[in-house]
PDB file of C-alpha atoms in Angstrom:
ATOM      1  CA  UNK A   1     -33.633-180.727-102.263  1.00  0.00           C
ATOM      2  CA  UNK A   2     -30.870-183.184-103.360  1.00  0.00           C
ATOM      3  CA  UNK A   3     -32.295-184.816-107.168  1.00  0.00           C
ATOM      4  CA  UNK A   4     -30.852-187.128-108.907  1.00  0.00           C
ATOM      5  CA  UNK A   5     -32.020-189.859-111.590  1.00  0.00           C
ATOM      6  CA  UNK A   6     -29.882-192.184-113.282  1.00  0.00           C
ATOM      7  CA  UNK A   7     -31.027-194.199-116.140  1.00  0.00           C
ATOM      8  CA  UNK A   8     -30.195-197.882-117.443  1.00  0.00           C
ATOM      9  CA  UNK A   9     -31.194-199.663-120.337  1.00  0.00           C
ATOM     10  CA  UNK A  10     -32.903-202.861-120.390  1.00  0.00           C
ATOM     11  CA  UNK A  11     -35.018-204.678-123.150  1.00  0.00           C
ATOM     12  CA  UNK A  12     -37.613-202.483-124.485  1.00  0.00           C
ATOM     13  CA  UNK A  13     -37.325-200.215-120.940  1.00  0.00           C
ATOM     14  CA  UNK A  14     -35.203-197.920-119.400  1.00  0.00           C
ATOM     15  CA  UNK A  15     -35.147-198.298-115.381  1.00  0.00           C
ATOM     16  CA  UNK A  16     -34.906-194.954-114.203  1.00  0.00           C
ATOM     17  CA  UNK A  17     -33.634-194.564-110.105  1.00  0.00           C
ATOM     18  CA  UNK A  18     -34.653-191.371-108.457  1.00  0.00           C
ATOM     19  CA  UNK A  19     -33.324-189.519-105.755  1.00  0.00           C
ATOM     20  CA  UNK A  20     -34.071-186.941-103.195  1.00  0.00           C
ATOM     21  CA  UNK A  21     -31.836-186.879-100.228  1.00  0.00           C
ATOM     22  CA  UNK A  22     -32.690-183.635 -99.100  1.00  0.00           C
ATOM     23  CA  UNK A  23     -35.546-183.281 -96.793  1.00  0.00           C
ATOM     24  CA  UNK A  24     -38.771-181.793 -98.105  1.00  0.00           C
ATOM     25  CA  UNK A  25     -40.432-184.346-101.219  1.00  0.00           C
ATOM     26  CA  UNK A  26     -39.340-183.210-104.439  1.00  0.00           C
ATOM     27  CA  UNK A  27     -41.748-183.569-107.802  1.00  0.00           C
ATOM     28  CA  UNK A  28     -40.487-184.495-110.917  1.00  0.00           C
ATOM     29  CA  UNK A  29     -41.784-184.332-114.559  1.00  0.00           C
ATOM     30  CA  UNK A  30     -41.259-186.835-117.599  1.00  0.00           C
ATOM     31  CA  UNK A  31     -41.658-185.442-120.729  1.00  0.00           C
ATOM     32  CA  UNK A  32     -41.358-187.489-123.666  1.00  0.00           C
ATOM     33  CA  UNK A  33     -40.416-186.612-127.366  1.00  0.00           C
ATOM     34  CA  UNK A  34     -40.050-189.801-129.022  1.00  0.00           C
ATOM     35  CA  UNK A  35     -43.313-191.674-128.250  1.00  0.00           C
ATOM     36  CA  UNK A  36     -42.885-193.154-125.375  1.00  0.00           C
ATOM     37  CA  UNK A  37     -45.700-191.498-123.944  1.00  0.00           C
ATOM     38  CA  UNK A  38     -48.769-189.149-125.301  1.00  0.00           C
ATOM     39  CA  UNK A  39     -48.630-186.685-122.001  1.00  0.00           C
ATOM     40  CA  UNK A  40     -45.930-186.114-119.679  1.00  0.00           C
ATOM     41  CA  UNK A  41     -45.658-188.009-116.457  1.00  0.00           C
ATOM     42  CA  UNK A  42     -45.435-186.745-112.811  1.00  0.00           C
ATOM     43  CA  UNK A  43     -43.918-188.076-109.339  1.00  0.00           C
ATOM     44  CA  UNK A  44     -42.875-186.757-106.189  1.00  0.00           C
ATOM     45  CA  UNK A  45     -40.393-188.643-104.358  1.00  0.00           C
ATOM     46  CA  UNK A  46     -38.748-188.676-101.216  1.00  0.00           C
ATOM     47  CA  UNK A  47     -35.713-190.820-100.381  1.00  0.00           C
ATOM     48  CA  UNK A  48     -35.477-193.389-103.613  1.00  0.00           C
ATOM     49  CA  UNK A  49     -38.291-193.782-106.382  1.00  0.00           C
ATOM     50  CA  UNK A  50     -38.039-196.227-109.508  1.00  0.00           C
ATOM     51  CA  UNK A  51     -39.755-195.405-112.643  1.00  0.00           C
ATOM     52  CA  UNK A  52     -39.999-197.748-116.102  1.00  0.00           C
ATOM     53  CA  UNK A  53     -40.080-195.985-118.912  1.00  0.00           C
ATOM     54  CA  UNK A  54     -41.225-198.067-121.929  1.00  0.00           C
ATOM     55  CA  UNK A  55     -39.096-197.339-124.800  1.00  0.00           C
ATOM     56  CA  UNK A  56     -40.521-197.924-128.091  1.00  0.00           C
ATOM     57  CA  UNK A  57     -39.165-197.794-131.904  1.00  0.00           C
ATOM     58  CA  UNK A  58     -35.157-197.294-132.800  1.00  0.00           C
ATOM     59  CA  UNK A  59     -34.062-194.460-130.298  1.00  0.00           C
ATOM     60  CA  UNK A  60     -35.606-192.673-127.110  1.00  0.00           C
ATOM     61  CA  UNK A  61     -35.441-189.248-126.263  1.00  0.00           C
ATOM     62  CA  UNK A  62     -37.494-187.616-122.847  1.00  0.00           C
ATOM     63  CA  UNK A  63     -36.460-185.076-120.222  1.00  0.00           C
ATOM     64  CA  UNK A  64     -36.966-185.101-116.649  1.00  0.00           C
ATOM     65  CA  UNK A  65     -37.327-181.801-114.433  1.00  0.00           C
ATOM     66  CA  UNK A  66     -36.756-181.350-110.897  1.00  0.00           C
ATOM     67  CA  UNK A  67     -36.587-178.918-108.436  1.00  0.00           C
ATOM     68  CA  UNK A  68     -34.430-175.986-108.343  1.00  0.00           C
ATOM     69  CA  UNK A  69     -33.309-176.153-111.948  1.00  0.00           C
ATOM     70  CA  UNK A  70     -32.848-180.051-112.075  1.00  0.00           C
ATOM     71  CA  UNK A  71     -32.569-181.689-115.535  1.00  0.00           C
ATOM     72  CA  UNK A  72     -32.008-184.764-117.014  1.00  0.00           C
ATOM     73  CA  UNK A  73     -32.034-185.855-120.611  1.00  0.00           C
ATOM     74  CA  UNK A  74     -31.864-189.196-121.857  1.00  0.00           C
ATOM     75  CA  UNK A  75     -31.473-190.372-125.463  1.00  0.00           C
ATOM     76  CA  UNK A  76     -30.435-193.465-127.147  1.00  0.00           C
ATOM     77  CA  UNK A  77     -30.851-196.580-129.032  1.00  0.00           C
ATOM     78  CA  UNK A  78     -33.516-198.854-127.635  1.00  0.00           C
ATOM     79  CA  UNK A  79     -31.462-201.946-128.609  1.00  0.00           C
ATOM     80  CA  UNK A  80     -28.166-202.980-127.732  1.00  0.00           C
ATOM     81  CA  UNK A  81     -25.907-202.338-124.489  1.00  0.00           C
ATOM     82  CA  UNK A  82     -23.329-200.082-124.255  1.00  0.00           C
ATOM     83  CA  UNK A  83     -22.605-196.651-122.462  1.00  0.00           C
ATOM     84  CA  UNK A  84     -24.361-195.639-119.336  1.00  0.00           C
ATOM     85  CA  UNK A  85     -23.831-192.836-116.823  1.00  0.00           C
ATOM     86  CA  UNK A  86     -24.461-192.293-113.235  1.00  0.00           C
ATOM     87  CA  UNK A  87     -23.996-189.463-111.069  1.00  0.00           C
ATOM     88  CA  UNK A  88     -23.527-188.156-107.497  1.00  0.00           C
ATOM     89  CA  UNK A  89     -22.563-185.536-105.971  1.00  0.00           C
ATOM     90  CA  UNK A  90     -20.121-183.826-102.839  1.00  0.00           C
ATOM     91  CA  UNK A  91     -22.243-180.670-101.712  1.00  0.00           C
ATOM     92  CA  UNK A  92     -19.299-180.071 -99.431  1.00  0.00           C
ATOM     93  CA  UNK A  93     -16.631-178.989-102.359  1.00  0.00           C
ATOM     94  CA  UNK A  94     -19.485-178.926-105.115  1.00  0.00           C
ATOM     95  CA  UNK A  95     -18.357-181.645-106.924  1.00  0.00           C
ATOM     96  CA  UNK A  96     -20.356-183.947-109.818  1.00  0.00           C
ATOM     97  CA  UNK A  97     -19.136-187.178-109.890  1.00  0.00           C
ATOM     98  CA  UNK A  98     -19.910-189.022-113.088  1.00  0.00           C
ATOM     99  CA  UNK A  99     -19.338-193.032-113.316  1.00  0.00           C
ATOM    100  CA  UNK A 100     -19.044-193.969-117.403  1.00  0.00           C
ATOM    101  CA  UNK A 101     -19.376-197.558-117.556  1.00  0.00           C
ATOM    102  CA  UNK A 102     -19.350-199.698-120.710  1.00  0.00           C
ATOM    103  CA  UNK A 103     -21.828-202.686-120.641  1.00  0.00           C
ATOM    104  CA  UNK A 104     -21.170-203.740-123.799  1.00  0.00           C
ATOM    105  CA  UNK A 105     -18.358-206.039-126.135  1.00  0.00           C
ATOM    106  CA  UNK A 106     -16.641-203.197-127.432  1.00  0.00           C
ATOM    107  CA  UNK A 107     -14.621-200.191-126.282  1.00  0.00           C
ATOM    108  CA  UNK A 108     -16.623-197.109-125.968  1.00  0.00           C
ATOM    109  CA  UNK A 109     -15.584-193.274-126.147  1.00  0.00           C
ATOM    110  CA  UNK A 110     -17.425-190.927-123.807  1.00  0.00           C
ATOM    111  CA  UNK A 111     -17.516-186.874-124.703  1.00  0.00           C
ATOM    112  CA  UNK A 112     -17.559-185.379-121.065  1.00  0.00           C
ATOM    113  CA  UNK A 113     -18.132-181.353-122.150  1.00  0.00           C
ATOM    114  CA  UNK A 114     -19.435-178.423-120.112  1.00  0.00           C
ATOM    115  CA  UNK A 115     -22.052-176.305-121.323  1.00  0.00           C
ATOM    116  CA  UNK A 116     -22.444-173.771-119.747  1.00  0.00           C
ATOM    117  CA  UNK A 117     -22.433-171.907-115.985  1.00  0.00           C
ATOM    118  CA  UNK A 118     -18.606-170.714-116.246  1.00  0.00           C
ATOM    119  CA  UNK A 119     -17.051-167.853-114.991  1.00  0.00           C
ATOM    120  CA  UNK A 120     -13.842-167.710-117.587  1.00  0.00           C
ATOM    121  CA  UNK A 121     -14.486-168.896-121.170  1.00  0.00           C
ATOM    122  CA  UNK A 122     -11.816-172.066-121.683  1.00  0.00           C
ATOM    123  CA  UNK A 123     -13.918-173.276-118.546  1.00  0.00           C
ATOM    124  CA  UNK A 124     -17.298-172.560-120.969  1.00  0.00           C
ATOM    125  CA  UNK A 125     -15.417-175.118-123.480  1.00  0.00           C
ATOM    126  CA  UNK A 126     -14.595-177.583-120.882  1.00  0.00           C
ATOM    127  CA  UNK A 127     -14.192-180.857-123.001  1.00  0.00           C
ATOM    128  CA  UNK A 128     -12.785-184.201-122.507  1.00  0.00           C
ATOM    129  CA  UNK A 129     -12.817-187.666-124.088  1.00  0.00           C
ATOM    130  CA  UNK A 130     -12.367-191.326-122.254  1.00  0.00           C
ATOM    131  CA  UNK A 131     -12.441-194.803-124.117  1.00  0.00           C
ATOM    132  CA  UNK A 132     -13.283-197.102-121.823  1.00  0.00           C
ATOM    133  CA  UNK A 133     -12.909-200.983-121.944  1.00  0.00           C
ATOM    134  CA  UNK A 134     -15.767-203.469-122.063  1.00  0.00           C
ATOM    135  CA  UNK A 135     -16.933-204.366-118.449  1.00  0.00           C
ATOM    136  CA  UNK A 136     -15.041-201.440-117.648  1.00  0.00           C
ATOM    137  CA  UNK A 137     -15.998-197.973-115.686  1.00  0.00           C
ATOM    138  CA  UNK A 138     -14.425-194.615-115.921  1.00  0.00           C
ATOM    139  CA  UNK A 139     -14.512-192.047-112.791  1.00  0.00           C
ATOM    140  CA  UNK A 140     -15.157-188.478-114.050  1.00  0.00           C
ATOM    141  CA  UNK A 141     -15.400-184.759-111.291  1.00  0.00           C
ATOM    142  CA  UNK A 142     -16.686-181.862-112.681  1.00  0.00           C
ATOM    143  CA  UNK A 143     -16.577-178.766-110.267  1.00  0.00           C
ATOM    144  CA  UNK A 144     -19.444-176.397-110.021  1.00  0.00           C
ATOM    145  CA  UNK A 145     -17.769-174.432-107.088  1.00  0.00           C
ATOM    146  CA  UNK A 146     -16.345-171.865-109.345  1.00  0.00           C
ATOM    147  CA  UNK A 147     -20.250-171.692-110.635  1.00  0.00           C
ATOM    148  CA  UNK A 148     -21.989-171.135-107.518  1.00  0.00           C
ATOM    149  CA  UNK A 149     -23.070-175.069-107.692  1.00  0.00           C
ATOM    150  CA  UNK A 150     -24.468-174.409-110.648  1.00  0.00           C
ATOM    151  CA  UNK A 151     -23.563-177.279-113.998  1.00  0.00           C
ATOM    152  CA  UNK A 152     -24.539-178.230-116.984  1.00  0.00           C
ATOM    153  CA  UNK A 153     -22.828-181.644-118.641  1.00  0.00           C
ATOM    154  CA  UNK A 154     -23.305-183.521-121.798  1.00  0.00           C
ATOM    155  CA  UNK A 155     -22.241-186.916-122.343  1.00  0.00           C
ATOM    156  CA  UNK A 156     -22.085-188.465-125.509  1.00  0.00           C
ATOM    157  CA  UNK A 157     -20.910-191.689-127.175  1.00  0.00           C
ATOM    158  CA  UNK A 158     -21.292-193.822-130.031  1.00  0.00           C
ATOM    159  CA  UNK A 159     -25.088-194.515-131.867  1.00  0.00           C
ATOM    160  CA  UNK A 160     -26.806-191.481-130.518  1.00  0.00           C
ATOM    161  CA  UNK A 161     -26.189-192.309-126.685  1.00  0.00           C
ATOM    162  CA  UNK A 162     -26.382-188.340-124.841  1.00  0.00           C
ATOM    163  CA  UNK A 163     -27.048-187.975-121.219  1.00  0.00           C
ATOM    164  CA  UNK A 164     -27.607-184.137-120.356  1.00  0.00           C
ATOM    165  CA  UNK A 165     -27.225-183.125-116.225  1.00  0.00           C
ATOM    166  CA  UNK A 166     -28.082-179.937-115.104  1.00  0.00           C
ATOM    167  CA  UNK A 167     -28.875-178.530-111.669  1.00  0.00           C
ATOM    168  CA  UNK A 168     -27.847-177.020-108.688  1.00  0.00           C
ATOM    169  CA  UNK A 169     -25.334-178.398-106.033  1.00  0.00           C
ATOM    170  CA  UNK A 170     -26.517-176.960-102.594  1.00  0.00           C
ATOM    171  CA  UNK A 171     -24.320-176.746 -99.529  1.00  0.00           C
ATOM    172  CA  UNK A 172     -26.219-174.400 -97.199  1.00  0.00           C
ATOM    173  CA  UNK A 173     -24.898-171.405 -97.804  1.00  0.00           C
ATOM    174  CA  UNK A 174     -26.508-168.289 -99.721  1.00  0.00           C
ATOM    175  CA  UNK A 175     -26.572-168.838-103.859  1.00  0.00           C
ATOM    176  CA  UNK A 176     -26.710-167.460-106.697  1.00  0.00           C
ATOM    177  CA  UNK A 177     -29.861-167.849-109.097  1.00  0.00           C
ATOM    178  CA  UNK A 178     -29.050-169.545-112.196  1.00  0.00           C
TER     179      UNK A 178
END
């Protein structure tokens, strides 16, 4: 499997992009915790799925599962534009790659931390900060390679924005279980 969802906010909707570049169909679960939905929501995908989530209220809050220890979590305010995060990632040196953009007026400061899947401790606490500009996007690599692929990111800003990735970066060679 190769998952990966990325989220942005429209009116009343976030436009969710799914993605499975590995070979065999991967399924993926919605679950919601701030009314969005009344039962969670299922879809296997192969190559590049889009899903609408209806958002509803002041804020949204749901999680998506994958495959393989695949996670996303996605909560915000349903109005206004502002922070957004995207992701890839290089199973050659088992790289994320997060994109912070700012779609809104104002400058915006993203909270890049680690949470987990560290060998030494001061990795455990990784944490960094980035303001970036209006119209602006900031380039951010976390490496799992000292974590057998293995990560777990949070990224915060301003108004309750958090963005949660965890998962697995495979490159073909024997693992470790998470």
């Amino acid at each position: 499997y190769g998952s990966l969802v990325d989220g942005r906010a429209g009116a009343r909707a976030l436009r969710l992009e799914l993605r499975n570049t590995g070979r065999s169909s991967a399924h993926f679960a919605l679950y919601p915790y701030a009314g969005e939905f009344d039962v969670p929501q299922h879809r296997d995908v192969r190559g590049t799925s889009q899903w609408t989530v209806p958002l509803t209220g002041d804020a949204y809050r749901f999680t998506i599962t994958g495959p393989n220890g695949f996670r996303r979590e996605f909560a915000g305010p349903v109005l206004g534009r502002g922070a957004e995060v995207s992701s890839s990632v290089d199973h050659h040196d088992r790289d994320l790659h997060l994109t912070l953009r700012n779609e809104g007026d104002l400058p915006v400061t993203f909270t890049v931390r680690s949470l987990g899947y560290a060998d030494e401790a001061d990795l455990r606490d990784w944490k960094r900060e980035f303001k970036v500009k209006p119209g602006r996007s900031r380039h951010v690599v976390h490496s799992a390679a000292d974590a057998h692929g293995w990560y777990d990111i949070e990224v915060t800003a301003g108004r309750g924005f958090r963005r949660r990735l965890m998962g697995h970066i495979e490159n073909g060679k024997p693992s470790v279980s998470g």
